[in-house]
Amino acid sequence: MRLRNLLVGSLLLVSAGCGGAQTSRATTVANACDELEPSVRSAAVFDAPLTVVSAERVYTDNPKPFMRDPRGIAVDVRAEPGMDQPYLHRVVTCRIGATDGRTQVAVHPRGPVYRVTVTSDDPSTARDLFAQLDVLQADR
């Protein structure tokens, strides 16, 4: 649990940015966090009330043969009673602190689960997401 929280903290540092374009993104994240209870805000990205069913790495195919660039992670989260797509998006956006404009969070319903995809154009951030996924899978 501590390692996961450290990874989330380091991911927040990597994701944090400065400048005009990022300010509106940071405001969006802050607003997402303001709407959540403090206990929900402070948890690691995929801790309660989120129940992870499956998770995988996301790659972008490179034009070079057999090359795939790291892009992020895709996590299937069980749809708990009362949980909807906007709420889940707020929780993940708040917890991951996607303020750099290069980290995106998408949530799509898939039957009894939601597919949460967190991607980044920055290879370093994508590798940090991979590390977070490894910790998540080790804890299950």
PDB file of C-alpha atoms in Angstrom:
ATOM      1  CA  MET A   1       0.000   0.000   0.000  1.00  0.00           C
ATOM      2  CA  ARG A   2       2.793   2.444   0.872  1.00  0.00           C
ATOM      3  CA  LEU A   3       4.595   1.742  -2.395  1.00  0.00           C
ATOM      4  CA  ARG A   4       1.398   2.353  -4.328  1.00  0.00           C
ATOM      5  CA  ASN A   5       0.882   5.691  -2.537  1.00  0.00           C
ATOM      6  CA  LEU A   6       4.498   6.646  -3.265  1.00  0.00           C
ATOM      7  CA  LEU A   7       3.984   5.829  -6.936  1.00  0.00           C
ATOM      8  CA  VAL A   8       0.822   7.883  -7.011  1.00  0.00           C
ATOM      9  CA  GLY A   9       2.673  10.766  -5.347  1.00  0.00           C
ATOM     10  CA  SER A  10       5.502  10.591  -7.864  1.00  0.00           C
ATOM     11  CA  LEU A  11       2.980  10.364 -10.694  1.00  0.00           C
ATOM     12  CA  LEU A  12       1.343  13.529  -9.390  1.00  0.00           C
ATOM     13  CA  LEU A  13       4.713  15.279  -9.478  1.00  0.00           C
ATOM     14  CA  VAL A  14       5.368  14.102 -13.026  1.00  0.00           C
ATOM     15  CA  SER A  15       1.888  15.147 -14.110  1.00  0.00           C
ATOM     16  CA  ALA A  16       2.040  18.593 -12.496  1.00  0.00           C
ATOM     17  CA  GLY A  17       2.785  21.430 -14.865  1.00  0.00           C
ATOM     18  CA  CYS A  18       3.009  25.226 -15.097  1.00  0.00           C
ATOM     19  CA  GLY A  19       1.819  27.755 -17.612  1.00  0.00           C
ATOM     20  CA  GLY A  20      -1.329  29.226 -19.128  1.00  0.00           C
ATOM     21  CA  ALA A  21      -2.610  26.163 -20.977  1.00  0.00           C
ATOM     22  CA  GLN A  22      -2.199  23.981 -17.919  1.00  0.00           C
ATOM     23  CA  THR A  23      -4.019  26.403 -15.605  1.00  0.00           C
ATOM     24  CA  SER A  24      -7.460  25.544 -16.999  1.00  0.00           C
ATOM     25  CA  ARG A  25      -6.581  21.841 -16.795  1.00  0.00           C
ATOM     26  CA  ALA A  26      -5.435  22.287 -13.173  1.00  0.00           C
ATOM     27  CA  THR A  27      -8.692  24.101 -12.410  1.00  0.00           C
ATOM     28  CA  THR A  28     -10.644  21.193 -13.904  1.00  0.00           C
ATOM     29  CA  VAL A  29      -8.773  18.747 -11.666  1.00  0.00           C
ATOM     30  CA  ALA A  30      -9.288  20.971  -8.615  1.00  0.00           C
ATOM     31  CA  ASN A  31     -13.003  21.203  -9.385  1.00  0.00           C
ATOM     32  CA  ALA A  32     -13.189  17.420  -9.774  1.00  0.00           C
ATOM     33  CA  CYS A  33     -11.511  17.044  -6.382  1.00  0.00           C
ATOM     34  CA  ASP A  34     -13.760  19.628  -4.685  1.00  0.00           C
ATOM     35  CA  GLU A  35     -16.823  17.544  -5.515  1.00  0.00           C
ATOM     36  CA  LEU A  36     -15.468  14.439  -3.760  1.00  0.00           C
ATOM     37  CA  GLU A  37     -15.371  13.487  -0.096  1.00  0.00           C
ATOM     38  CA  PRO A  38     -11.902  13.911   1.495  1.00  0.00           C
ATOM     39  CA  SER A  39     -11.522  10.153   2.059  1.00  0.00           C
ATOM     40  CA  VAL A  40     -12.242   9.468  -1.620  1.00  0.00           C
ATOM     41  CA  ARG A  41      -9.876  12.267  -2.784  1.00  0.00           C
ATOM     42  CA  SER A  42      -6.892  11.125  -0.747  1.00  0.00           C
ATOM     43  CA  ALA A  43      -6.895   7.438  -1.709  1.00  0.00           C
ATOM     44  CA  ALA A  44      -4.532   5.929  -4.280  1.00  0.00           C
ATOM     45  CA  VAL A  45      -5.832   6.017  -7.842  1.00  0.00           C
ATOM     46  CA  PHE A  46      -7.516   2.600  -7.915  1.00  0.00           C
ATOM     47  CA  ASP A  47      -8.340   2.150  -4.202  1.00  0.00           C
ATOM     48  CA  ALA A  48     -11.865   2.069  -2.744  1.00  0.00           C
ATOM     49  CA  PRO A  49     -14.560   2.619  -3.833  1.00  0.00           C
ATOM     50  CA  LEU A  50     -13.067   1.284  -7.073  1.00  0.00           C
ATOM     51  CA  THR A  51     -12.863  -2.478  -7.521  1.00  0.00           C
ATOM     52  CA  VAL A  52     -10.418  -3.424 -10.271  1.00  0.00           C
ATOM     53  CA  VAL A  53     -11.505  -6.416 -12.360  1.00  0.00           C
ATOM     54  CA  SER A  54      -8.678  -6.395 -14.914  1.00  0.00           C
ATOM     55  CA  ALA A  55      -5.883  -4.138 -16.108  1.00  0.00           C
ATOM     56  CA  GLU A  56      -3.534  -3.930 -19.065  1.00  0.00           C
ATOM     57  CA  ARG A  57      -0.896  -1.749 -20.657  1.00  0.00           C
ATOM     58  CA  VAL A  58      -1.750   0.481 -23.609  1.00  0.00           C
ATOM     59  CA  TYR A  59       0.712   0.974 -26.469  1.00  0.00           C
ATOM     60  CA  THR A  60       0.832   3.027 -29.641  1.00  0.00           C
ATOM     61  CA  ASP A  61       2.105   1.254 -32.725  1.00  0.00           C
ATOM     62  CA  ASN A  62       5.173   2.857 -34.198  1.00  0.00           C
ATOM     63  CA  PRO A  63       5.662   2.797 -37.994  1.00  0.00           C
ATOM     64  CA  LYS A  64       8.860   0.850 -37.461  1.00  0.00           C
ATOM     65  CA  PRO A  65       8.276  -2.901 -37.591  1.00  0.00           C
ATOM     66  CA  PHE A  66       7.573  -4.558 -34.260  1.00  0.00           C
ATOM     67  CA  MET A  67       7.871  -1.309 -32.305  1.00  0.00           C
ATOM     68  CA  ARG A  68       5.276  -0.287 -29.740  1.00  0.00           C
ATOM     69  CA  ASP A  69       5.585   2.894 -27.698  1.00  0.00           C
ATOM     70  CA  PRO A  70       4.220   2.964 -24.131  1.00  0.00           C
ATOM     71  CA  ARG A  71       1.056   5.029 -23.931  1.00  0.00           C
ATOM     72  CA  GLY A  72      -0.678   4.289 -20.604  1.00  0.00           C
ATOM     73  CA  ILE A  73      -2.988   1.858 -18.875  1.00  0.00           C
ATOM     74  CA  ALA A  74      -6.531   0.546 -19.271  1.00  0.00           C
ATOM     75  CA  VAL A  75      -8.300  -0.678 -16.151  1.00  0.00           C
ATOM     76  CA  ASP A  76     -11.719  -2.308 -15.892  1.00  0.00           C
ATOM     77  CA  VAL A  77     -13.493  -1.184 -12.726  1.00  0.00           C
ATOM     78  CA  ARG A  78     -16.626  -2.889 -11.396  1.00  0.00           C
ATOM     79  CA  ALA A  79     -19.672  -0.617 -11.532  1.00  0.00           C
ATOM     80  CA  GLU A  80     -20.721  -0.320  -7.895  1.00  0.00           C
ATOM     81  CA  PRO A  81     -24.306   0.698  -6.987  1.00  0.00           C
ATOM     82  CA  GLY A  82     -24.737   4.444  -7.480  1.00  0.00           C
ATOM     83  CA  MET A  83     -21.511   4.802  -9.474  1.00  0.00           C
ATOM     84  CA  ASP A  84     -21.861   6.505 -12.822  1.00  0.00           C
ATOM     85  CA  GLN A  85     -19.470   7.493 -15.587  1.00  0.00           C
ATOM     86  CA  PRO A  86     -19.031  11.180 -14.596  1.00  0.00           C
ATOM     87  CA  TYR A  87     -18.384  10.259 -10.950  1.00  0.00           C
ATOM     88  CA  LEU A  88     -15.757   7.677 -11.903  1.00  0.00           C
ATOM     89  CA  HIS A  89     -14.087  10.191 -14.239  1.00  0.00           C
ATOM     90  CA  ARG A  90     -13.952  12.752 -11.385  1.00  0.00           C
ATOM     91  CA  VAL A  91     -12.437  10.223  -8.979  1.00  0.00           C
ATOM     92  CA  VAL A  92      -9.685   9.095 -11.364  1.00  0.00           C
ATOM     93  CA  THR A  93      -8.957  12.624 -12.638  1.00  0.00           C
ATOM     94  CA  CYS A  94      -8.663  13.924  -9.088  1.00  0.00           C
ATOM     95  CA  ARG A  95      -6.530  11.056  -7.827  1.00  0.00           C
ATOM     96  CA  ILE A  96      -4.168  11.003 -10.773  1.00  0.00           C
ATOM     97  CA  GLY A  97      -3.832  14.801 -10.890  1.00  0.00           C
ATOM     98  CA  ALA A  98      -3.751  14.946 -14.691  1.00  0.00           C
ATOM     99  CA  THR A  99      -2.811  18.632 -14.965  1.00  0.00           C
ATOM    100  CA  ASP A 100      -0.059  18.614 -17.577  1.00  0.00           C
ATOM    101  CA  GLY A 101      -2.325  18.616 -20.625  1.00  0.00           C
ATOM    102  CA  ARG A 102      -0.584  15.480 -21.907  1.00  0.00           C
ATOM    103  CA  THR A 103      -2.262  12.995 -19.554  1.00  0.00           C
ATOM    104  CA  GLN A 104      -5.816  12.042 -20.477  1.00  0.00           C
ATOM    105  CA  VAL A 105      -8.455  10.126 -18.546  1.00  0.00           C
ATOM    106  CA  ALA A 106     -11.324   8.440 -20.400  1.00  0.00           C
ATOM    107  CA  VAL A 107     -14.148   6.372 -18.915  1.00  0.00           C
ATOM    108  CA  HIS A 108     -16.419   4.152 -21.031  1.00  0.00           C
ATOM    109  CA  PRO A 109     -19.148   1.743 -19.876  1.00  0.00           C
ATOM    110  CA  ARG A 110     -18.612  -1.897 -20.849  1.00  0.00           C
ATOM    111  CA  GLY A 111     -21.508  -3.920 -19.468  1.00  0.00           C
ATOM    112  CA  PRO A 112     -21.044  -4.494 -15.720  1.00  0.00           C
ATOM    113  CA  VAL A 113     -17.700  -2.622 -15.684  1.00  0.00           C
ATOM    114  CA  TYR A 114     -16.267   0.707 -16.729  1.00  0.00           C
ATOM    115  CA  ARG A 115     -13.110   0.841 -18.844  1.00  0.00           C
ATOM    116  CA  VAL A 116     -10.858   3.572 -17.407  1.00  0.00           C
ATOM    117  CA  THR A 117      -8.049   4.511 -19.770  1.00  0.00           C
ATOM    118  CA  VAL A 118      -5.248   6.783 -18.583  1.00  0.00           C
ATOM    119  CA  THR A 119      -2.841   7.738 -21.348  1.00  0.00           C
ATOM    120  CA  SER A 120      -0.047  10.208 -21.911  1.00  0.00           C
ATOM    121  CA  ASP A 121       1.863  11.473 -24.918  1.00  0.00           C
ATOM    122  CA  ASP A 122       4.951  11.660 -22.700  1.00  0.00           C
ATOM    123  CA  PRO A 123       6.824   8.306 -22.689  1.00  0.00           C
ATOM    124  CA  SER A 124       8.170   8.946 -19.179  1.00  0.00           C
ATOM    125  CA  THR A 125       4.682   9.466 -17.762  1.00  0.00           C
ATOM    126  CA  ALA A 126       3.462   6.385 -19.651  1.00  0.00           C
ATOM    127  CA  ARG A 127       6.236   4.325 -18.036  1.00  0.00           C
ATOM    128  CA  ASP A 128       5.199   5.705 -14.625  1.00  0.00           C
ATOM    129  CA  LEU A 129       1.666   4.534 -15.384  1.00  0.00           C
ATOM    130  CA  PHE A 130       3.084   1.102 -16.267  1.00  0.00           C
ATOM    131  CA  ALA A 131       4.859   1.017 -12.884  1.00  0.00           C
ATOM    132  CA  GLN A 132       1.614   1.887 -11.139  1.00  0.00           C
ATOM    133  CA  LEU A 133      -0.118  -0.919 -13.018  1.00  0.00           C
ATOM    134  CA  ASP A 134       2.587  -3.395 -11.922  1.00  0.00           C
ATOM    135  CA  VAL A 135       2.008  -2.425  -8.269  1.00  0.00           C
ATOM    136  CA  LEU A 136      -1.739  -2.684  -8.720  1.00  0.00           C
ATOM    137  CA  GLN A 137      -1.460  -6.185 -10.187  1.00  0.00           C
ATOM    138  CA  ALA A 138       0.970  -7.269  -7.453  1.00  0.00           C
ATOM    139  CA  ASP A 139      -1.508  -6.174  -4.766  1.00  0.00           C
ATOM    140  CA  ARG A 140      -4.358  -8.242  -6.223  1.00  0.00           C
TER     141      ARG A 140
END
